[in-house]
CSV table of C-alpha atoms in Angstrom, one decimal:
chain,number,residue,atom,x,y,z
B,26,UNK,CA,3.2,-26.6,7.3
B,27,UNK,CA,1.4,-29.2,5.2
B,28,UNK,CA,-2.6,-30.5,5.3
B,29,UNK,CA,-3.1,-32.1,8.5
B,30,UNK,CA,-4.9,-35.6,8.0
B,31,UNK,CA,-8.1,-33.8,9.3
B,32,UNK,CA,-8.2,-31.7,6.7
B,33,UNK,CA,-11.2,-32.8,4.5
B,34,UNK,CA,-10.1,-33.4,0.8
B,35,UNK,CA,-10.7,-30.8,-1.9
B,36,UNK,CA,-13.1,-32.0,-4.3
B,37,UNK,CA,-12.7,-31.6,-8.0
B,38,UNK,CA,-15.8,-29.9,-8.0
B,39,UNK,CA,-15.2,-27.7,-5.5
B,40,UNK,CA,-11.8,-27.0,-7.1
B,41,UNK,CA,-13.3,-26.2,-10.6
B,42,UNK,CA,-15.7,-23.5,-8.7
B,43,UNK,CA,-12.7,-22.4,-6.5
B,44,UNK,CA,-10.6,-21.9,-9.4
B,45,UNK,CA,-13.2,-19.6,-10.8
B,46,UNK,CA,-14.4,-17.8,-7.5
B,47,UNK,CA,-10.4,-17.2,-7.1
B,48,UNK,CA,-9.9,-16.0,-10.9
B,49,UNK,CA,-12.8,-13.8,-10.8
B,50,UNK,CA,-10.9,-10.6,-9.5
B,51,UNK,CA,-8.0,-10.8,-12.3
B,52,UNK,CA,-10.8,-9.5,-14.9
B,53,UNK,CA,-11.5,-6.9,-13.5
B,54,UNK,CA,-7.8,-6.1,-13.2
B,55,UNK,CA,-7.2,-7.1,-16.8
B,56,UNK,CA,-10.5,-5.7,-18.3
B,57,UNK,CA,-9.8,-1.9,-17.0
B,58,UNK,CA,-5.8,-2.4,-18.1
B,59,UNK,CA,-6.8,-3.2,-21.4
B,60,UNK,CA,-9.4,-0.4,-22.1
B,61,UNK,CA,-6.8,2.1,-20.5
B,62,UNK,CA,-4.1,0.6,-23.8
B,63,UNK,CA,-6.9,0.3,-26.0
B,64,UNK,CA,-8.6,4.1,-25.1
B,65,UNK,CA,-4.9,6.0,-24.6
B,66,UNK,CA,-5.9,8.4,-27.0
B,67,UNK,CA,-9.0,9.3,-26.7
B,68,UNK,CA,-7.8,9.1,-22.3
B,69,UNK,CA,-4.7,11.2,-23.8
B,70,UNK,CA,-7.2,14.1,-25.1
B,71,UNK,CA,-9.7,13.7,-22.2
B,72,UNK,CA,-7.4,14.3,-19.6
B,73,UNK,CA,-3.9,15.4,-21.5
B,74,UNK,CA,-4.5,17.9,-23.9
B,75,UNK,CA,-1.4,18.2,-25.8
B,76,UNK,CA,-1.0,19.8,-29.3
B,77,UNK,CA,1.8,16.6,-30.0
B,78,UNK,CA,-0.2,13.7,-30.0
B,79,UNK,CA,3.0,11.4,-29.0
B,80,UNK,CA,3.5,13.8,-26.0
B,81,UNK,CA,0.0,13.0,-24.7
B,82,UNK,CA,0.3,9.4,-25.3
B,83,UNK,CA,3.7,9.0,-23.1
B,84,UNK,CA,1.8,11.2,-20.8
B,85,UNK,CA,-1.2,8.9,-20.9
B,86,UNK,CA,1.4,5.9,-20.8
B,87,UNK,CA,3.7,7.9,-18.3
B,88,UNK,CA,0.3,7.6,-15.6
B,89,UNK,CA,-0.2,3.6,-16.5
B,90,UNK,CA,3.2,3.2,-15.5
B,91,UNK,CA,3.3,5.2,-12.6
B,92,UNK,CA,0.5,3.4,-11.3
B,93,UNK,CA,2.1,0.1,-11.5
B,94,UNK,CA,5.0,1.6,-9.1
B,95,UNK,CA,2.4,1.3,-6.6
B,96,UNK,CA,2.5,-2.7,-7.5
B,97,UNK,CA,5.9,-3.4,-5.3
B,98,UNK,CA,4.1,-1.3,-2.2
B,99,UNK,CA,0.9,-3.2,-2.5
B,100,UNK,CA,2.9,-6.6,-2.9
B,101,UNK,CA,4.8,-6.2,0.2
B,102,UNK,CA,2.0,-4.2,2.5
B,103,UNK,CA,-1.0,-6.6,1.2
B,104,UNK,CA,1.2,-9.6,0.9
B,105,UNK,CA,2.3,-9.8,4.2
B,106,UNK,CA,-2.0,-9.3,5.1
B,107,UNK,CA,-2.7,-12.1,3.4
B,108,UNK,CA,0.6,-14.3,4.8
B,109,UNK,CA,-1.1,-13.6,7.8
B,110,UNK,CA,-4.6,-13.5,8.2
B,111,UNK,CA,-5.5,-16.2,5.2
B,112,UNK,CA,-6.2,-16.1,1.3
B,113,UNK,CA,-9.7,-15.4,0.8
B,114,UNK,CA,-9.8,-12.6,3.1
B,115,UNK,CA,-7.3,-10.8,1.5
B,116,UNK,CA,-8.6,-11.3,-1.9
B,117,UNK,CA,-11.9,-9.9,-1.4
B,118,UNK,CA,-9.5,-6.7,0.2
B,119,UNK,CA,-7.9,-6.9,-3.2
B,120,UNK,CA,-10.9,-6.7,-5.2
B,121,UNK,CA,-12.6,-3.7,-3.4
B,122,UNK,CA,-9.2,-1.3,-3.8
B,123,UNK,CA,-9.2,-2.3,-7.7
B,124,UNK,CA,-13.2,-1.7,-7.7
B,125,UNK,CA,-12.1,2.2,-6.2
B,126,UNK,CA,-9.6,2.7,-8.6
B,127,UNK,CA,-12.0,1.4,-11.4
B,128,UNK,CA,-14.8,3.7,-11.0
B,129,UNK,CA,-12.7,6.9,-10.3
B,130,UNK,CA,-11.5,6.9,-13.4
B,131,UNK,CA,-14.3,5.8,-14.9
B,132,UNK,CA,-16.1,8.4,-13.6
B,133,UNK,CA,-13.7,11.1,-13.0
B,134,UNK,CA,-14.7,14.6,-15.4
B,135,UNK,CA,-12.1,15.8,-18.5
B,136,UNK,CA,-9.8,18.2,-18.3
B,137,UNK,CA,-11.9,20.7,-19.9
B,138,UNK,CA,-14.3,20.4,-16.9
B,139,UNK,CA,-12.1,20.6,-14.3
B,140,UNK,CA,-8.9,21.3,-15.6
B,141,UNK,CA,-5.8,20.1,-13.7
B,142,UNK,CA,-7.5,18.1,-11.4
B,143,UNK,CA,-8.4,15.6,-13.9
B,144,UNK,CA,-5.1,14.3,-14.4
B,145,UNK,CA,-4.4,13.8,-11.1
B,146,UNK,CA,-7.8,11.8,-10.1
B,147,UNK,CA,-7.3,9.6,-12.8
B,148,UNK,CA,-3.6,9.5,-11.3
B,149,UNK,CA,-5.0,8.6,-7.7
B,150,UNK,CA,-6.9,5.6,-9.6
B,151,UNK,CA,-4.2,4.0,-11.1
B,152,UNK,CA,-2.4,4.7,-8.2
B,153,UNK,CA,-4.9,2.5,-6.2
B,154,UNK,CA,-4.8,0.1,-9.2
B,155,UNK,CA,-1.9,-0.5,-8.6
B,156,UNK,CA,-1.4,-1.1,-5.4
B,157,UNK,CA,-4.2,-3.4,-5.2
B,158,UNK,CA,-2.7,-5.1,-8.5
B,159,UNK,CA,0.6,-5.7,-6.5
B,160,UNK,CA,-0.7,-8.7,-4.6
B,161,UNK,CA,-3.5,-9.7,-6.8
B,162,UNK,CA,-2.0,-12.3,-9.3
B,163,UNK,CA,0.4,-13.4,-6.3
B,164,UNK,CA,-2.5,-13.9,-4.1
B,165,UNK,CA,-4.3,-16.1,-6.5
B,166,UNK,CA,-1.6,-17.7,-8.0
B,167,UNK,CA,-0.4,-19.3,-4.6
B,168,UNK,CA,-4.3,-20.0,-3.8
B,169,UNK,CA,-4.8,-22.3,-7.2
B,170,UNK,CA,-1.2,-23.9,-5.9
B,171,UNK,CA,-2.5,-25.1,-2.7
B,172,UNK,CA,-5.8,-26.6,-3.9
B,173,UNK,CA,-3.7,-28.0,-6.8
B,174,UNK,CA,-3.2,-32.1,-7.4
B,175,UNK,CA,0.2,-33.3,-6.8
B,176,UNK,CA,2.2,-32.8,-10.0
B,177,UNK,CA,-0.3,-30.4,-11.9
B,178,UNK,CA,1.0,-27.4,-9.8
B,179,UNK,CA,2.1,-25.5,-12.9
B,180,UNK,CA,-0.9,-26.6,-14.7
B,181,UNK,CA,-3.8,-25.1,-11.9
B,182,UNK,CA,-1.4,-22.0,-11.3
B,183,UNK,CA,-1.7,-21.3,-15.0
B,184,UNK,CA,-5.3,-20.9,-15.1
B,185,UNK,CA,-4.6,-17.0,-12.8
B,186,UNK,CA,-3.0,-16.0,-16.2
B,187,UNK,CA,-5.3,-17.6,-18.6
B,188,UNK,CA,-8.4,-15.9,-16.5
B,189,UNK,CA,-6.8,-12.2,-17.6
B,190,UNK,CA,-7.1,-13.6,-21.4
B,191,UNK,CA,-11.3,-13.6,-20.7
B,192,UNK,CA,-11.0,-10.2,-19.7
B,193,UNK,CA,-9.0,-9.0,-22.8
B,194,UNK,CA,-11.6,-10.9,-25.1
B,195,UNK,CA,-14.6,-9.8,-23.7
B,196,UNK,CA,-13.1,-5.9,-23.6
B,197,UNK,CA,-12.2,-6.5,-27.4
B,198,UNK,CA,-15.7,-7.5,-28.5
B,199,UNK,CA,-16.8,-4.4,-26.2
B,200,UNK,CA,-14.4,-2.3,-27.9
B,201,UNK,CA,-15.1,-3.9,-31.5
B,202,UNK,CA,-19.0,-3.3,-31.2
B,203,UNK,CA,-18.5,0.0,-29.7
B,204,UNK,CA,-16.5,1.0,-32.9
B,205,UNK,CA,-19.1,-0.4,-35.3
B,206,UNK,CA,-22.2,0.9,-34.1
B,207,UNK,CA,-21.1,4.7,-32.6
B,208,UNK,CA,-19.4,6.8,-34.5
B,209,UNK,CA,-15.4,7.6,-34.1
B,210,UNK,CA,-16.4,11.1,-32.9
B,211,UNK,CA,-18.8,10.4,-30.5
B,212,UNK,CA,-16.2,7.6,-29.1
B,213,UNK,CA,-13.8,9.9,-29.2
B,214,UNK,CA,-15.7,12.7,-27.0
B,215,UNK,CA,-17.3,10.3,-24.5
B,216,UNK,CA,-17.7,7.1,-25.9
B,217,UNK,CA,-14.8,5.6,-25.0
B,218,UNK,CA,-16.1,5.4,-20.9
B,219,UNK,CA,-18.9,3.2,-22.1
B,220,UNK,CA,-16.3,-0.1,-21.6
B,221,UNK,CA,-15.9,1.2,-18.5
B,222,UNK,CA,-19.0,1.7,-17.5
B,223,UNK,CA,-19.9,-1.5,-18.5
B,224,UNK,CA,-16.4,-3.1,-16.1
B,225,UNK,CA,-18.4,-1.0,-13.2
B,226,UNK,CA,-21.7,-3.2,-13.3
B,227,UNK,CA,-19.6,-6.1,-13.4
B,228,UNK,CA,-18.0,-5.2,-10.0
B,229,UNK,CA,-21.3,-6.6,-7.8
B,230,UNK,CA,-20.8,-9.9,-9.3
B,231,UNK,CA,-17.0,-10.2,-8.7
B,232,UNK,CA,-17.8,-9.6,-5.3
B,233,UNK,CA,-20.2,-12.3,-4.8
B,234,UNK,CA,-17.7,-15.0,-6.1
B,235,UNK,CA,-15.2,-13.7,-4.2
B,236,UNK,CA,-17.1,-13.9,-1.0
B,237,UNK,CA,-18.2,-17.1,-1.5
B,238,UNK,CA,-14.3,-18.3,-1.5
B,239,UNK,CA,-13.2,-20.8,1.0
B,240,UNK,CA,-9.9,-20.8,2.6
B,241,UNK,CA,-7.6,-23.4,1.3
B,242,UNK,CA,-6.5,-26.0,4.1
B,243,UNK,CA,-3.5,-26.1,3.5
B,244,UNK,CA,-3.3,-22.4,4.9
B,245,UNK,CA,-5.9,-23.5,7.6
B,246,UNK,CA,-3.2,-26.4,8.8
B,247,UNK,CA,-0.3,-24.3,8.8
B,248,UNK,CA,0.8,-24.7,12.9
B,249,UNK,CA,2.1,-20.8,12.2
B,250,UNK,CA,1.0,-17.7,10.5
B,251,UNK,CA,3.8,-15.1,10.5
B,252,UNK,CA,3.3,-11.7,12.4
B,253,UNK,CA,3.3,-8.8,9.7
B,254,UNK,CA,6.8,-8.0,10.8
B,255,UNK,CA,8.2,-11.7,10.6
B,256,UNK,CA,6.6,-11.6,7.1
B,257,UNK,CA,8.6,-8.1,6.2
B,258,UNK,CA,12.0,-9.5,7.7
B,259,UNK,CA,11.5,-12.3,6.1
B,260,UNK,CA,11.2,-10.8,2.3
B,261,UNK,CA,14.1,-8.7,3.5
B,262,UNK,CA,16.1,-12.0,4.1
B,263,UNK,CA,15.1,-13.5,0.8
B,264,UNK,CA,15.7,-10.5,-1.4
B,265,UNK,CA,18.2,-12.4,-4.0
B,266,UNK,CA,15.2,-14.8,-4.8
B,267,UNK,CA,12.9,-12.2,-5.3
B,268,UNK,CA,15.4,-10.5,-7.4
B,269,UNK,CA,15.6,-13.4,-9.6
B,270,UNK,CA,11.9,-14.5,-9.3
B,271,UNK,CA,11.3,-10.9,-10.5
B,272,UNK,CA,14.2,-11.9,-13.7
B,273,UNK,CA,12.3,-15.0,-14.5
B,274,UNK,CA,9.0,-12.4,-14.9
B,275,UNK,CA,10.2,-10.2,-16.7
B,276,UNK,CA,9.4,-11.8,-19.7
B,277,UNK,CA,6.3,-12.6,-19.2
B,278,UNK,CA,5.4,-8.9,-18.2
B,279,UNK,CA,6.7,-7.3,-21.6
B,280,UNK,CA,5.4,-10.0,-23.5
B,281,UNK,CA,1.8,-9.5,-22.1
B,282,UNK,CA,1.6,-5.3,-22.5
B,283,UNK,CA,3.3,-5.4,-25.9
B,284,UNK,CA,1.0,-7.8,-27.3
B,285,UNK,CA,-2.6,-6.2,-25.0
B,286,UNK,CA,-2.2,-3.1,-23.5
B,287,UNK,CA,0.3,-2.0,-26.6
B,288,UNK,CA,-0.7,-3.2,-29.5
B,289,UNK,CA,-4.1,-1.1,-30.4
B,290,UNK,CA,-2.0,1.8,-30.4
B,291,UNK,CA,1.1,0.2,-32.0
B,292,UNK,CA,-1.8,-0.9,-34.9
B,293,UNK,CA,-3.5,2.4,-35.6
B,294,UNK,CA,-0.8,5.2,-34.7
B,295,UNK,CA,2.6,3.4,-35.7
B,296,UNK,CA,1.5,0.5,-38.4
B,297,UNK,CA,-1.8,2.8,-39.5
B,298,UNK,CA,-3.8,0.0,-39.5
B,299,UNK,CA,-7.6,0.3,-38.7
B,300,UNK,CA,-8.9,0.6,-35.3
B,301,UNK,CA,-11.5,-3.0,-36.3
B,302,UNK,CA,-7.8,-4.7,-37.5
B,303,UNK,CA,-5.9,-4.2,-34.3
B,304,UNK,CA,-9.3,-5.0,-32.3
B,305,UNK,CA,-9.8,-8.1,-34.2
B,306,UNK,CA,-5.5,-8.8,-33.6
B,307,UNK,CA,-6.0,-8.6,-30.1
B,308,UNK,CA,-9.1,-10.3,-29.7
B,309,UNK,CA,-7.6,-13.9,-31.1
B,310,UNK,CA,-4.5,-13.0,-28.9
B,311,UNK,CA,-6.8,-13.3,-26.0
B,312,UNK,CA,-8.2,-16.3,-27.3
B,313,UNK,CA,-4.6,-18.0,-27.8
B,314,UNK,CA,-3.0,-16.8,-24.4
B,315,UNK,CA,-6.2,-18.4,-23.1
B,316,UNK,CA,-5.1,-21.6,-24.5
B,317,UNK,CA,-1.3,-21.4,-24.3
B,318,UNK,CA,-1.0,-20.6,-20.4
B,319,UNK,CA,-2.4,-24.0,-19.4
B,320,UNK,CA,-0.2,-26.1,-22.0
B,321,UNK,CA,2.5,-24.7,-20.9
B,322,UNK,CA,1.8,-25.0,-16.7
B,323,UNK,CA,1.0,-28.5,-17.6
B,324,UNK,CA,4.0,-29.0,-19.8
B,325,UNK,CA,6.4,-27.5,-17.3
B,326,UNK,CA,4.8,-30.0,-15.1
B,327,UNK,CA,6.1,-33.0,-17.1
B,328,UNK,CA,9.4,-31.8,-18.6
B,329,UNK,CA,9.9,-29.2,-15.6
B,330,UNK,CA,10.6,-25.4,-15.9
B,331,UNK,CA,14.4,-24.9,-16.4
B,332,UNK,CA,13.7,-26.1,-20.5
B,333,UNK,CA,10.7,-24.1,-20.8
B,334,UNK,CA,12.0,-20.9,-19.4
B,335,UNK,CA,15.4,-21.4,-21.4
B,336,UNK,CA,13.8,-22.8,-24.9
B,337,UNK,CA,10.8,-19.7,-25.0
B,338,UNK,CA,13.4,-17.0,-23.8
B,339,UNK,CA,16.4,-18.2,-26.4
B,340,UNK,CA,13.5,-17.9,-29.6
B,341,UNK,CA,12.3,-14.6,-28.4
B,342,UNK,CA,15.7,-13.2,-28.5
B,343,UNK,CA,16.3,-14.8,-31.9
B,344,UNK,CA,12.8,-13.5,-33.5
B,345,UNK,CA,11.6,-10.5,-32.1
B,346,UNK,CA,13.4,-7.8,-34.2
B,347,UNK,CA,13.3,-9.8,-37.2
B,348,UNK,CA,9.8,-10.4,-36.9
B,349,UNK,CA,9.0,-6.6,-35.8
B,350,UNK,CA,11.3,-5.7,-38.9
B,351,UNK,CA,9.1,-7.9,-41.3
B,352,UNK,CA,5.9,-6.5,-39.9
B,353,UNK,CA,6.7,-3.3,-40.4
B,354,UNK,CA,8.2,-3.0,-43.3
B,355,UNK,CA,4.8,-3.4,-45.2
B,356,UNK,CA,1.6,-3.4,-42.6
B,357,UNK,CA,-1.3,-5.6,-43.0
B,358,UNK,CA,-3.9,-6.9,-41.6
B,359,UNK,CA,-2.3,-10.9,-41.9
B,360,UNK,CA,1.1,-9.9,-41.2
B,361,UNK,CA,0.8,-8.3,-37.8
B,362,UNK,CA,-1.9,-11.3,-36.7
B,363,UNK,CA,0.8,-13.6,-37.7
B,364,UNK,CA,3.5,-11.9,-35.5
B,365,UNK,CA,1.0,-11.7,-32.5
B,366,UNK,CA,0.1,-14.9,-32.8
B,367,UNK,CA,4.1,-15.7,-32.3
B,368,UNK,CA,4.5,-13.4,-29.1
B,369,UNK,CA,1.0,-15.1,-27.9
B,370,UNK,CA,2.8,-18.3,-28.0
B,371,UNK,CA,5.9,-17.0,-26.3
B,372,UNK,CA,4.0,-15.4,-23.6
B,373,UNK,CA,1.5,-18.3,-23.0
B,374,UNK,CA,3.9,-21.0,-22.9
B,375,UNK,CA,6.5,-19.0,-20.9
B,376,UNK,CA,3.4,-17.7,-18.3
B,377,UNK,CA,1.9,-20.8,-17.3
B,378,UNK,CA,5.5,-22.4,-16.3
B,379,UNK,CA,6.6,-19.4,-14.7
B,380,UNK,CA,3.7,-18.7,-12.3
B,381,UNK,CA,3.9,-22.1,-10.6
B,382,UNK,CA,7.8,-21.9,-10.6
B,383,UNK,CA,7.5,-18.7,-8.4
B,384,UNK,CA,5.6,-20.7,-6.1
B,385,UNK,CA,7.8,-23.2,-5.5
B,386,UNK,CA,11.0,-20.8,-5.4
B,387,UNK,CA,9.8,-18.4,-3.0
B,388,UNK,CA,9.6,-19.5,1.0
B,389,UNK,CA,6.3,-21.0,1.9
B,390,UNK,CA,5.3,-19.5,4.9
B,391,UNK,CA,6.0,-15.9,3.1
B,392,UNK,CA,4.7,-17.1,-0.4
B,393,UNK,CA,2.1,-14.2,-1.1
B,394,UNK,CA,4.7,-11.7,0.2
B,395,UNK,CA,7.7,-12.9,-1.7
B,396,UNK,CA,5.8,-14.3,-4.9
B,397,UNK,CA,4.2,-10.8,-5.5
B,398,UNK,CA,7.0,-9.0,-4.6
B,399,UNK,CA,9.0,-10.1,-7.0
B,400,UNK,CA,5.8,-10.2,-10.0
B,401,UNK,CA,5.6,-6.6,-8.8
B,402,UNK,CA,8.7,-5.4,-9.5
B,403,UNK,CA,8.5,-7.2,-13.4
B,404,UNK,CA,5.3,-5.5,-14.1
B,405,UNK,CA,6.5,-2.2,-12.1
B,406,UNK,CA,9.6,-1.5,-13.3
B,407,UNK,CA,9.3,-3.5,-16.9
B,408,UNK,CA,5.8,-4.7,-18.0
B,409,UNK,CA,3.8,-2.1,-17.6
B,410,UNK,CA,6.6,0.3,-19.0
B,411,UNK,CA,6.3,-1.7,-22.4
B,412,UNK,CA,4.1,0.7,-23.9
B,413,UNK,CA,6.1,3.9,-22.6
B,414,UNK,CA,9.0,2.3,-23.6
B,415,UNK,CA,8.0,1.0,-27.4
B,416,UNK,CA,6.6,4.8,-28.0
B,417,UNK,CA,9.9,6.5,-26.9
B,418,UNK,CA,12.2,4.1,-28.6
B,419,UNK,CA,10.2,4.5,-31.5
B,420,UNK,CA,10.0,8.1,-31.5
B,421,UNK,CA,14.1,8.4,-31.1
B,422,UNK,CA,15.3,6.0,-33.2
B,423,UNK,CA,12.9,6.3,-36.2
B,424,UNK,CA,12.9,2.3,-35.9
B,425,UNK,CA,9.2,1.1,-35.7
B,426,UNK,CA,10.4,-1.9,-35.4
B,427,UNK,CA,12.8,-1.2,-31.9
B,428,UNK,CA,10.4,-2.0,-29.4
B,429,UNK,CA,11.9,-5.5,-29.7
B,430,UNK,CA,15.0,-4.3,-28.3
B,431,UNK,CA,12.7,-3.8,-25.3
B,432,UNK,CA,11.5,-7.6,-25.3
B,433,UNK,CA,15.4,-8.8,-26.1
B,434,UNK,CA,16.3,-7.2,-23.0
B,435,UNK,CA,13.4,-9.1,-21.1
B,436,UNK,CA,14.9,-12.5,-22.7
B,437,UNK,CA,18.5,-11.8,-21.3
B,438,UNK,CA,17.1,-11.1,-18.2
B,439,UNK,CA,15.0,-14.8,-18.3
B,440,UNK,CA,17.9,-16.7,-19.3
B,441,UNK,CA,20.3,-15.5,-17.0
B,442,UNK,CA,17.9,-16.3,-14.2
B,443,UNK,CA,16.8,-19.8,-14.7
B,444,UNK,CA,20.3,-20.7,-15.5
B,445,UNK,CA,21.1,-19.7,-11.3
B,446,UNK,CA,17.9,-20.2,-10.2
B,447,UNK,CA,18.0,-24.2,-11.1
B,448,UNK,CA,21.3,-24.3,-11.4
B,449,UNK,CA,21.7,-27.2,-8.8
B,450,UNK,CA,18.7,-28.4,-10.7
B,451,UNK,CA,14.9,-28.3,-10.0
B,452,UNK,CA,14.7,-29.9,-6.8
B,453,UNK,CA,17.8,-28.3,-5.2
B,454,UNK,CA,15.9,-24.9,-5.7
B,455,UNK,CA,12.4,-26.1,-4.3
B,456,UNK,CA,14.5,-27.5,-1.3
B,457,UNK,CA,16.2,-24.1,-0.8
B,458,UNK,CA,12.8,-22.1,-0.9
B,459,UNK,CA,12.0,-25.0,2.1
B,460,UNK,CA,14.4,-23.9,3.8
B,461,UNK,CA,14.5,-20.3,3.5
């Protein structure tokens, strides 16, 4: 189960260009999540006609989320392919369902064209989004684990989630030239495909790094690769960790489509900002998740991940109504950067410590299987529900600032799992996943 002494070292060059071969995939994942946040309106009337705007956008919302069902499906089905038949292979599998999802919604006609069989195509991609999304972060995350340097896992796992922050920044600066060189009508009738248009071309390229990926040794020396149905009863038997894995996740998950996927809309249609102001917001979130996730992988590395989880999960149930409250009480511009730039930090820090924790929790020989699972079932059932979530509890409570309820419940959820999952400390719950 470990790198046999014939297995030839991984350069650090070769690790640089594999942890960008690897990465490569989870922008196209991120870039096409964003615009479907960013775009919900304009997707909303497209393919949702409603006269109630807010019905369309939980409608438009209602779809994202229903395609991130398909995430604990594609994190068991494709998990146990790649526990079996090796890392890169799998990945490049990955990459061509999301490239099928992307272009059939990218391409699919409006609802005035076709009528109800718009809504369901651009179901059918998210659908396959999903599913290929299940595995994807799991699959790379445990790929930059086993090429990583002893000690740094936390720090080379980091860079999966730091990867998705490109995507978001390059979408923004689509999105921000878009809206100052076409006008808002045309964008709103058809403009608002160009982005993904633009995520189509990219496609080609992605593929080409990803089939230039090399399988890591320490897959190649492992004496046994599991049988797809030693792989399923084995994620059967380990169901409590993936239960709290999925716990420790939450956070992350409802921290990262709040302040993405959420936060255009929460700009223009709840805080009435300007379309440019919650661009230019997201943009430097991008650019601060970027930086965050690898300081906190590498910090979790030194002071380990029980005080990370514990001290970023305690401040975001402490500050994220009153900071919501103070940002909505009088919108601007500064105000909501400032309060972005505080869940960026939260996220960041609390991401790049908890995607090389789920590594080392979850059984090796089932690590794609079990880490994705329980990622799958975060995003599924909580992260990818943010922004269905903040518009309902908004809408029935009359409290703009209540979808931090939302994020408190993620914190609970955080805390109460690190506490048992290291509750014999760190190396009593690396030894368990050993053994399981």
């Amino acid at each position: 189960m470990t790198p046999s002494s014939s297995s030839p070292p991984v350069q650090l060059k070769s690790r640089i260009g594999a942890i960008l071969r690897a990465t490569s995939g989870n922008f196209l994942e991120q870039f096409d999540f964003f615009l479907f946040g960013f775009y919900a309106r304009y997707i909303a009337a497209a393919f949702f006609p409603s006269h109630d705007e807010t019905a369309a956008l939980l409608h438009t919302f209602g779809v994202f989320w229903l395609g991130a069902l398909m995430r604990p499906v594609g994190a068991i089905v494709l998990g146990a392919y790649i526990d079996r038949i090796g890392r890169r292979q799998g990945l490049i599998v990955t990459l061509s369902i999301m490239a099928i999802g992307t272009v059939t919604i990218a391409f699919c006609p409006a609802y005035a064209t076709i009528g109800v069989a718009a809504p369901v195509i651009v179901l059918i991609g998210r659908l396959l989004q999903g599913f290929s999304a299940g595995v994807e972060l799991g699959g790379v995350s445990v790929y930059l684990s086993e090429i990583a340097t002893p000690g740094n896992r936390g720090f080379y796992t980091s860079f999966q989630s730091s990867s998705q922050q490109v995507a978001i920044f390059v979408a923004a600066i689509i999105g921000f030239v878009l809206s100052e060189i076409v006008p808002k009508e045309v964008v709103a009738a058809w403009g608002w495909r160009i982005p993904f248009f633009i995520g189509c071309l990219i496609i080609p390229v992605i593929f080409f790094l990803r089939r230039t990926l090399e399988e890591t040794p320490e897959f190649l020396a492992m004496k046994h690769h599991p049988t797809t149905r030693e792989v399923f009863a084995s994620a059967a038997a380990n169901w409590r960790i993936i239960v709290l894995g999925m716990m420790i996740a939450v956070l992350t998950t409802t921290t990262f489509y709040f302040v993405t996927v959420y936060t255009p809309t929460f700009g223009r249609t709840v805080l009435k900002l300007t379309s440019r102001d919650a661009l230019l917001v997201t943009l430097l979130v991008a650019v601060t998740n970027f930086i965050w996730n690898p300081v906190g992988g590498a910090l979790s590395d030194r002071i380990g991940r029980r005080p990370v989880f514990l001290g970023i999960a305690v401040l975001s149930l402490l500050t994220a109504y009153p900071a919501l409250h103070w940002l909505v009480e009088a919108p601007t511009f500064g105000k909501m950067l400032a309060v972005e730039m505080m869940f960026s930090f939260y996220f960041g820090v609390y991401s790049g410590t908890m995607l090389g924790a789920l590594v080392e929790i979850v059984p090796k020989h089932v690590r794609t299987t079990c880490f994705s699972m329980a990622f799958a079932l975060a995003a599924g059932l909580f992260g990818t529900f943010t922004p269905f979530a903040s518009t309902w509890l908004i809408e029935h409570t009359n409290d703009k600032a209540s979808p931090a309820f939302w994020l408190m419940c993620a914190a609970v959820l955080g805390i109460i799992a690190a506490l048992t999952v290291y509750r014999g400390g760190e190396e009593a719950a690396k030894q368990k996943a050993l053994a399981g």
